[in-house]
Structures are given as C-alpha cells and as structure tokens.
CSV table of C-alpha atoms in Angstrom, one decimal:
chain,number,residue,atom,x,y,z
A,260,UNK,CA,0.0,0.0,0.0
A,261,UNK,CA,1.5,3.4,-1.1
A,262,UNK,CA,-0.1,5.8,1.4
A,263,UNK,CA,0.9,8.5,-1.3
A,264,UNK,CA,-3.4,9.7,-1.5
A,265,UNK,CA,-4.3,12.9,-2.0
A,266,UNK,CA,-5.8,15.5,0.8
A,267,UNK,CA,-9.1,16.7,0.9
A,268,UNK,CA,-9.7,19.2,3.2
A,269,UNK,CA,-13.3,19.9,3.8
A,270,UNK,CA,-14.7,17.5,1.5
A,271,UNK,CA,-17.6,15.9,3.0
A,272,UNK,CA,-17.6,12.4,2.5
A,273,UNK,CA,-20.3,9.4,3.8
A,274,UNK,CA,-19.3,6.0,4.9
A,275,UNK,CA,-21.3,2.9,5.3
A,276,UNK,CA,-20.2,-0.1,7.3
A,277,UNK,CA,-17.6,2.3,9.1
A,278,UNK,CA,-16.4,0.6,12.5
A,279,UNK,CA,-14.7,-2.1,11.4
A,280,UNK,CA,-12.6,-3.9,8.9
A,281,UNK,CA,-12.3,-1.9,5.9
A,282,UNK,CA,-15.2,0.6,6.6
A,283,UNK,CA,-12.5,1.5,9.7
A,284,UNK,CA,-9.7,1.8,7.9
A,285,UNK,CA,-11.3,3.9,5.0
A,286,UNK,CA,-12.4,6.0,8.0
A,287,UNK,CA,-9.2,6.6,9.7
A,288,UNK,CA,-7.6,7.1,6.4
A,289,UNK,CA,-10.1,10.1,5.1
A,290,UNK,CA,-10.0,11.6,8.3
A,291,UNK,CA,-6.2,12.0,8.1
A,292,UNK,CA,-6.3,13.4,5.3
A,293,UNK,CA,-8.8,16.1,5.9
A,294,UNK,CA,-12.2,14.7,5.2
A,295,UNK,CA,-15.2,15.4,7.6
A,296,UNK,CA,-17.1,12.5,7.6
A,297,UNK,CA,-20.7,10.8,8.8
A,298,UNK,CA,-20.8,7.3,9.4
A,299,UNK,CA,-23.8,4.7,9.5
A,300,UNK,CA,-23.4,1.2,10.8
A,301,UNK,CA,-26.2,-0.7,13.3
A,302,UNK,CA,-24.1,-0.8,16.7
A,303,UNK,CA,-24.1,2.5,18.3
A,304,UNK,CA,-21.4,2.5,21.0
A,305,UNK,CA,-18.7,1.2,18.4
A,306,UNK,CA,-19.9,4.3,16.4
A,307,UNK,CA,-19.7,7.2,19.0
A,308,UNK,CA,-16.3,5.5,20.0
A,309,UNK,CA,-15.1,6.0,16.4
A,310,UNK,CA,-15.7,9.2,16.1
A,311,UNK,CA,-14.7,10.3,19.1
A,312,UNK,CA,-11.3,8.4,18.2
A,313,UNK,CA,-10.7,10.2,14.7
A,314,UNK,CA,-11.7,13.7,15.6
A,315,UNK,CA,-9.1,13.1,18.9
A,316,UNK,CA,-5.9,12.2,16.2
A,317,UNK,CA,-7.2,14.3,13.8
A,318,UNK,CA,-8.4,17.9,15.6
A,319,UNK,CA,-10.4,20.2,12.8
A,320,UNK,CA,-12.5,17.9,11.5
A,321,UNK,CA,-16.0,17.0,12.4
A,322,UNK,CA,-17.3,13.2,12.7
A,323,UNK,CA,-20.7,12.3,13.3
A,324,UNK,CA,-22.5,8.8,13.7
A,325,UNK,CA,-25.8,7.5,12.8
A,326,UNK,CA,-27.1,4.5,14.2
A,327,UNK,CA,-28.3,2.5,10.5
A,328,UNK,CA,-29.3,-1.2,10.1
A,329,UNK,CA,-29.4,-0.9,6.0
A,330,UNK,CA,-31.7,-3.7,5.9
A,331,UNK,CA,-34.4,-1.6,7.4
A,332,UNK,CA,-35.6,0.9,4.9
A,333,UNK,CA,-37.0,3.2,7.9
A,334,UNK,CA,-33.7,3.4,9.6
A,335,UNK,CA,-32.0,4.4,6.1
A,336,UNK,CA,-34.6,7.0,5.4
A,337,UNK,CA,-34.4,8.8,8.8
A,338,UNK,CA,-30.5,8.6,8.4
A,339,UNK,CA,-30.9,10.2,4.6
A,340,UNK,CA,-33.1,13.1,6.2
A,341,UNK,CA,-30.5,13.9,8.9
A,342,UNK,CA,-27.1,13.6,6.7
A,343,UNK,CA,-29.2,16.5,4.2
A,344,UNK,CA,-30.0,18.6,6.7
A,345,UNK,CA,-26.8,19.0,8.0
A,346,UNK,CA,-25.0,19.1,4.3
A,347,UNK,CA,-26.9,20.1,1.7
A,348,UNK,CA,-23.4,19.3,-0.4
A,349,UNK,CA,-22.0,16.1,-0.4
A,350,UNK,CA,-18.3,15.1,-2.0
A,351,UNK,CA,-18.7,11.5,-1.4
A,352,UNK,CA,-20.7,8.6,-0.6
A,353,UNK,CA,-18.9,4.7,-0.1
A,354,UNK,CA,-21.8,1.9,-0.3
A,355,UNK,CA,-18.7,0.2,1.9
A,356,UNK,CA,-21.4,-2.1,4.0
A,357,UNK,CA,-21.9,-6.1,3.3
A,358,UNK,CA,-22.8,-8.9,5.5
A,359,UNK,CA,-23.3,-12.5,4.8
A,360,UNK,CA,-25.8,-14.7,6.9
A,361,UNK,CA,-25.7,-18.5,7.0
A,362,UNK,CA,-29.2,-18.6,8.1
A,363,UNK,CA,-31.9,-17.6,6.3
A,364,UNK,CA,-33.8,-14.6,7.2
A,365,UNK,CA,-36.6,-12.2,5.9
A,366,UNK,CA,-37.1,-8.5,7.3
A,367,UNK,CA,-40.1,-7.1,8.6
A,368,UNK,CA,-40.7,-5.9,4.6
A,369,UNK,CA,-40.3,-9.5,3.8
A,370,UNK,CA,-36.9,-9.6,2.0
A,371,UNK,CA,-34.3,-12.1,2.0
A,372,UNK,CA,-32.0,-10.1,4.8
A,373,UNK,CA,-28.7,-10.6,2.7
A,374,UNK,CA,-30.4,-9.0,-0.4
A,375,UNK,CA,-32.0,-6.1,1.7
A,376,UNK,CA,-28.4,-5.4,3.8
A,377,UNK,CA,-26.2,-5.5,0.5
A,378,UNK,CA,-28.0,-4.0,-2.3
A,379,UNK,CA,-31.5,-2.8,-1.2
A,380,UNK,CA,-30.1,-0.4,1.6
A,381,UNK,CA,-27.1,0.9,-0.7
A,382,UNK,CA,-29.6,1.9,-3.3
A,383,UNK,CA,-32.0,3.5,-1.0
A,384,UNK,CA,-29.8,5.3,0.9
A,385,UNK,CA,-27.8,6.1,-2.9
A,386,UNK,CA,-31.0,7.5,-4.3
A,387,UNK,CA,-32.4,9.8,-1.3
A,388,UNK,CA,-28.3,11.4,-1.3
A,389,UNK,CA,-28.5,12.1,-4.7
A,390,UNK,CA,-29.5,15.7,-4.7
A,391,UNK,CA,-27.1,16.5,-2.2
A,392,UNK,CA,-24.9,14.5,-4.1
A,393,UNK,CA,-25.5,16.5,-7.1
A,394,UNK,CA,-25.5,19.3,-5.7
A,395,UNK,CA,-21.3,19.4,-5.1
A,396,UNK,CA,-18.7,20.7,-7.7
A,397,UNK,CA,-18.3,17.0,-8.2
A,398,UNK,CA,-19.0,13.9,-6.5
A,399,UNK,CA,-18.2,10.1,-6.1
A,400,UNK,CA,-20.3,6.8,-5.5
A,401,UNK,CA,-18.1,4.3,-4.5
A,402,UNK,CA,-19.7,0.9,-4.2
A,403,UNK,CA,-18.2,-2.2,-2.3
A,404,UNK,CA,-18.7,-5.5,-4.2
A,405,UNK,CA,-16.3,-8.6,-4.4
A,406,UNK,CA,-15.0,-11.3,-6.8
A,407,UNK,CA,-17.7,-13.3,-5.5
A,408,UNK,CA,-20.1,-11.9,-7.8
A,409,UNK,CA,-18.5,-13.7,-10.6
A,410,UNK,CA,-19.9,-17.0,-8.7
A,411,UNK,CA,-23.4,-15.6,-8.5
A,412,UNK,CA,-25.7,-17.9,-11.2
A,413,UNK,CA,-28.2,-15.2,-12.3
A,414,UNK,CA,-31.7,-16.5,-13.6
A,415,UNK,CA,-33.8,-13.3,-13.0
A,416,UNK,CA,-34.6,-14.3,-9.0
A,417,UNK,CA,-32.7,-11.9,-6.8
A,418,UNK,CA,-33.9,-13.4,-3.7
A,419,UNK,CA,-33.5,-16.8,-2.1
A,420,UNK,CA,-36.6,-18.8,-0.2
A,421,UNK,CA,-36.4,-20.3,3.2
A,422,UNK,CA,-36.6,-24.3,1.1
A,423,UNK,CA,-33.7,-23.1,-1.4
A,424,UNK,CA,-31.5,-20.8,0.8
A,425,UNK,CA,-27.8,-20.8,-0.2
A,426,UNK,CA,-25.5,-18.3,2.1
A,427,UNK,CA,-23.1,-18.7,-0.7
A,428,UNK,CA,-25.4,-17.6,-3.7
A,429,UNK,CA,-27.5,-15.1,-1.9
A,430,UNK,CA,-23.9,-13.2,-0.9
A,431,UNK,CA,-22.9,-13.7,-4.5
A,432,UNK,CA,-25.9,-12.4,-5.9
A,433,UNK,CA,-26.0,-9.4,-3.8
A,434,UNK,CA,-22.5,-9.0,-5.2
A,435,UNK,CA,-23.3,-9.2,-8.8
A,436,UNK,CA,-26.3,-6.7,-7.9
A,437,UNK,CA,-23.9,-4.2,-6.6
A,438,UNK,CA,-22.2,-3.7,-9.9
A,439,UNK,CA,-25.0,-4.0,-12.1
A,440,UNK,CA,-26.7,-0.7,-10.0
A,441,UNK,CA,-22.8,0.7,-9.5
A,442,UNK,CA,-22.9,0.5,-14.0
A,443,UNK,CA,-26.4,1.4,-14.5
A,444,UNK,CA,-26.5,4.3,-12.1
A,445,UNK,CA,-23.1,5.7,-14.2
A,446,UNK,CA,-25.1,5.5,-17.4
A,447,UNK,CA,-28.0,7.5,-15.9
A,448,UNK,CA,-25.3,9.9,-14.8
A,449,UNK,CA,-23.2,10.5,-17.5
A,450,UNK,CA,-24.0,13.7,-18.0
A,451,UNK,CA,-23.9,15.2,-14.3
A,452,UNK,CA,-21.3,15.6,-12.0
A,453,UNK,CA,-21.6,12.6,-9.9
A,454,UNK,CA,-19.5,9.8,-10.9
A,455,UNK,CA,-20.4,6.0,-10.0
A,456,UNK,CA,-17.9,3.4,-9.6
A,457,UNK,CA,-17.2,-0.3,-7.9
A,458,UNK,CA,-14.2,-1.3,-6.2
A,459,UNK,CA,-13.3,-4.9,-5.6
A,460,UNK,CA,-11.5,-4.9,-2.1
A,461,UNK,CA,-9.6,-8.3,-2.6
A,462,UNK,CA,-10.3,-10.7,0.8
A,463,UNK,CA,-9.4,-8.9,3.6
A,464,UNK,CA,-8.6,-10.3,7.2
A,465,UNK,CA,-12.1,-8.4,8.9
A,466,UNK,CA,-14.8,-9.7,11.4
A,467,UNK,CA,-16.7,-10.6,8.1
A,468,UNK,CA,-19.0,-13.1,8.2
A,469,UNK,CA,-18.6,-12.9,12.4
A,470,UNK,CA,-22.3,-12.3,13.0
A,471,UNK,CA,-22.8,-16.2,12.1
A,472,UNK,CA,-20.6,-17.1,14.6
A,473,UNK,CA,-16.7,-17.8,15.9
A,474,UNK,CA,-16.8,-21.3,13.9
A,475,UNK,CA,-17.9,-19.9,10.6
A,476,UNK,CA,-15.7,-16.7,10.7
A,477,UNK,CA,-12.8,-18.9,11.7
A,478,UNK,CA,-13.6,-21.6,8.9
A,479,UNK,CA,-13.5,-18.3,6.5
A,480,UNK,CA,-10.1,-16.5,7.4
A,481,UNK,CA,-8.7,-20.3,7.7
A,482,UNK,CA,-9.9,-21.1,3.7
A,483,UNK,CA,-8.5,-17.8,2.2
A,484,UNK,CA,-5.8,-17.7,4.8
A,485,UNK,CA,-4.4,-20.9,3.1
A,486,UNK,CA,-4.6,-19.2,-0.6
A,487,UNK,CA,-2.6,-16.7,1.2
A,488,UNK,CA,-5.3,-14.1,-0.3
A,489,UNK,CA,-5.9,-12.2,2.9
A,490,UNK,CA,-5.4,-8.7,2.9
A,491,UNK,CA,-5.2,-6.2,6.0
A,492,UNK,CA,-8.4,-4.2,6.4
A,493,UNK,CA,-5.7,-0.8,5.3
A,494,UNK,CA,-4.6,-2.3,2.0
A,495,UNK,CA,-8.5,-3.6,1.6
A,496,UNK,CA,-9.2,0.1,2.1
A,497,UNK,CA,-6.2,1.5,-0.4
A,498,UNK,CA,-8.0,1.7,-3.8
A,499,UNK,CA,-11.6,3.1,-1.7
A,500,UNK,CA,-9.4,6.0,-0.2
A,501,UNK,CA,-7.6,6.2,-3.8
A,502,UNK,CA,-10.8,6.6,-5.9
A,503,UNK,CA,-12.3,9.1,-3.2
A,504,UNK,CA,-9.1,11.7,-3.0
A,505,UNK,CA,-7.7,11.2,-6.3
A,506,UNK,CA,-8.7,14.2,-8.3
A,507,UNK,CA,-9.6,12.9,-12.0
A,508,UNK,CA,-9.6,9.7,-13.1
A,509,UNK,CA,-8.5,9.1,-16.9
A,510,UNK,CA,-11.9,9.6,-19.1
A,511,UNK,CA,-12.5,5.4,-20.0
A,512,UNK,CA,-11.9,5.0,-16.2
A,513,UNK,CA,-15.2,6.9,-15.4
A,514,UNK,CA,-17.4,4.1,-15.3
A,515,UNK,CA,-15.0,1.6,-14.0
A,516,UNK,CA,-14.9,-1.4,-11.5
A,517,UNK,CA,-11.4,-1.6,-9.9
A,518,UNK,CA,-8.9,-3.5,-8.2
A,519,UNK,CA,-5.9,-2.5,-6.6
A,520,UNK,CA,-6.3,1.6,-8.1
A,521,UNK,CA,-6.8,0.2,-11.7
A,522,UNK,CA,-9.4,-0.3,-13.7
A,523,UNK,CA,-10.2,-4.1,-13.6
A,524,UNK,CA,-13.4,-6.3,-15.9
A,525,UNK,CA,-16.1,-7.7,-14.3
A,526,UNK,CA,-17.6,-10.6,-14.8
A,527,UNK,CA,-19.9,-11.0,-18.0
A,528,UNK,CA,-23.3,-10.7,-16.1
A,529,UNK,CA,-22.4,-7.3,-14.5
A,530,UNK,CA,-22.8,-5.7,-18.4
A,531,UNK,CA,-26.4,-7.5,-19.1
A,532,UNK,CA,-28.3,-4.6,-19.9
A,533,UNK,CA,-31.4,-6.6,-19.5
A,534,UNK,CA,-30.6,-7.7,-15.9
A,535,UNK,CA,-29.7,-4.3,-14.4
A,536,UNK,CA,-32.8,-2.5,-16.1
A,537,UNK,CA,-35.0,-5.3,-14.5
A,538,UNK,CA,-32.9,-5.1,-11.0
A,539,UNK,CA,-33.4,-0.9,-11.0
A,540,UNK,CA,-37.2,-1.6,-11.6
A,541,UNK,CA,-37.3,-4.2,-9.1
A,542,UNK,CA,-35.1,-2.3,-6.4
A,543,UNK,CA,-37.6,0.9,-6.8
A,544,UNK,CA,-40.8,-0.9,-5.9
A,545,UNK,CA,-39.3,-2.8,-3.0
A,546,UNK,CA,-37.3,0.7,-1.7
A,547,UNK,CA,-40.2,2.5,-2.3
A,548,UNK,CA,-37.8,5.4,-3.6
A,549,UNK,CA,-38.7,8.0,-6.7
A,550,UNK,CA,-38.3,6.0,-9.8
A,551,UNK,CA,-36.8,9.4,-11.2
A,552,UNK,CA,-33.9,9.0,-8.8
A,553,UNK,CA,-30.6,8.5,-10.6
A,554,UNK,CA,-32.0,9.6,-14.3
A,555,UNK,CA,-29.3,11.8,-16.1
C-alpha cells in the first residue's frame, strides 16, 4: 500500500459499514487526510467510540454517527433526512457495507436479509443522497462488491426462499447486484457531476461473516488464509481511499470497476443490460424510492 493519497480538506464524505474492517480503515484514512465525515453502521457504542477516536488524532474535522441497520428501509430514510439537513453538499458517498448470513432470514418488509443489507439499503440510501450528491462541484459513488459476484448464477430471482437458501449464492448475488446498479447508475449519470464506480477490495482479514458465529468466521479466514489471499483491512481500504481523493480519473476509467487503483473487468453478467434495467425496476418498488432518482 503506497499511502501516497491525496488531501481533501473539507470534502464531505459518507461512509457505510464504518467501524470495522475496511469501513474502519477507509475512515481513519479520510480523516487523516482532511475529510469530515458521517458514518452509518447498526451498533451505536462502536460508532460514537469512532468518532470520538478520529476527531481526537485528527483535531479540525468533524465526525458524526448515525445509528443504521441498511436492511431496514425506515432506519436508512431517517438517516438520509438527517445527513441533508446537516450538508446540503455532499463530496462522497462509499456503499462500503456487506454482511453474509448462513441462516436464512426475511425482514419485517419480507426480503431475503442478505439482499435487503447488500444491495437494497445501498440503493435507498444512494437515491435519497442524490440531490445532495449532485449538488457538489463533483462527487463520487463508490460501491463495495467482491470477486464473488462472478460466482453468482443469475436467472432473474434476486432473492433466495427459506426451502432453497444458499448463504453462498445469496452473498454472490447481492455481489453481482452491486455492480450491475454501480454501471447502471453511471449511465443515468453521464451527464452530471456525480461519478459512479465499484471497487473490488480483494479478501481482507475483517470480522466478516462474524455475526454467524466464531466457527464460521474462523472456517473463512482459515480457507482464504491458506490461498494466502488475505489482505489487512488498510490495504483492503487503499484503492476506496484512492478513488475518493484522487482528483480525476483518466476519461475510460469513469465508469469503472477496480482493483488494486486500476481499472479491472467484471464478470460477463455485470454488463447484461437486460438484468440491471429489471434489477433498477425491481429495487424501486421494493425501496419505495422516486423512480426518477438517478436519471441523467
């Protein structure tokens, strides 16, 4: 990791998934560097201790924490409301939250809870920013996905069943629906000032997959561990903190997907034009949001 990113003083930049692992890192790195930041994520003391932490290293800036499940569409509006009123102008927003669940689980809207966390919440909360968003010199979406949404066997059902429920699919699939609203919500932007892009973190060494328990997180940092694919959560972090202080990005790089601060392919189902125009239908009934939102 080259630690060589660029400062951005005052830029206002929101976080999701923000007190551990990556989300962490990516936090303590903007900081550093100047950003004032708001961070979601469910737990509440973790939160307050955070920002408490990177205003205390880094004096000037302002952090503030908000309390989100992303499953819960409520929680995510409320959250949206707040983060506008305080900044009408936002410089960044990093869909950096994901959580896989080896148990099947619906929430109280009556979607599949790994589908709801990973791509439901990202594009609620994504949509009700945008004005904000939009409303900077120039901004950045920068969505979290993973090489795991190459595994993900589309056939037009997003969301898993209590009979059929695979933890593996369902994460991969919430994967693959990361980049396909990460691509279609550049092309409805093309024109603005908001740029939309997806990162691929690499496996990083987190407390991923932790809410299903010390046996299941262990069996998963054992199995990459061996591949000797882990990453620390700061060099996970490297290309999100790149892409949100770096000031231009090459003009075929403006849509991208990338790994390690370059421009990478995704897998072949991430450019089905079909798929994401059914997805962005699909993820505006169930969110409830304007279907306007996003259009160029």
């Amino acid at each position: 990791m080259k630690n060589d990113w660029e400062r951005i003083d005052g830029k206002r930049v929101v976080l999701t998934g923000a007190t551990s692992g990556i989300g962490r890192a990516t936090a303590r790195a903007l900081s550093q560097l100047g950003a004032h930041l708001m961070l979601l994520r469910p737990n509440r003391n973790d939160g307050i201790a955070l920002a408490r932490d990177l205003m205390k290293r880094s004096p000037g800036i302002s952090v503030e924490f908000f309390p989100t499940d992303l499953s819960s569409p409520s929680q995510v509006r409320q959250t949206a409301a707040q983060i506008g009123e305080r900044w009408p102008a936002i410089d960044g927003l990093i869909n950096n939250a994901g959580a896989r669940f080896d148990h099947y689980d619906r929430t109280p809207e009556n979607c599949e809870r790994t589908f709801a966390t990973n791509h439901l919440g990202a594009f609620l909360l994504t949509g009700l920013l945008l004005e904000h968003l939009a409303a900077a010199p120039a901004a950045r979406i920068i969505t979290v996905s993973s090489s795991a949404s190459s595994q993900a066997k589309p056939d037009g059902r997003w969301q898993f069943e209590a009979h059929d429920f695979d933890r593996r699919q369902a994460y991969a699939i919430s994967k693959l629906a990361n980049l396909l609203f990460a691509f279609e919500l550049a092309r409805r932007l093309r024109e603005g000032t908001v740029q939309s892009l997806a990162v691929d973190p690499g496996v990083v060494a987190t407390r991923f997959a932790r809410n299903n328990g010390l046996l299941a997180w262990l069996k998963h940092v054992v199995a990459h561990g061996r591949k000797l694919e882990l990453r620390t959560p700061a060099g996970g972090a490297d290309t999100l903190v790149f892409l949100a202080t770096i000031p231009s990005l090459p003009p075929h790089e403006t849509e991208g997907y990338f790994r390690d601060r370059k421009a990478i392919r995704a897998c072949a189902a991430a450019y089905d034009a079909a798929a994401s125009s059914a997805l962005w239908k699909m993820s505006v009934k169930l969110t409830g949001i304007d279907p306007a939102a996003g259009s160029a």
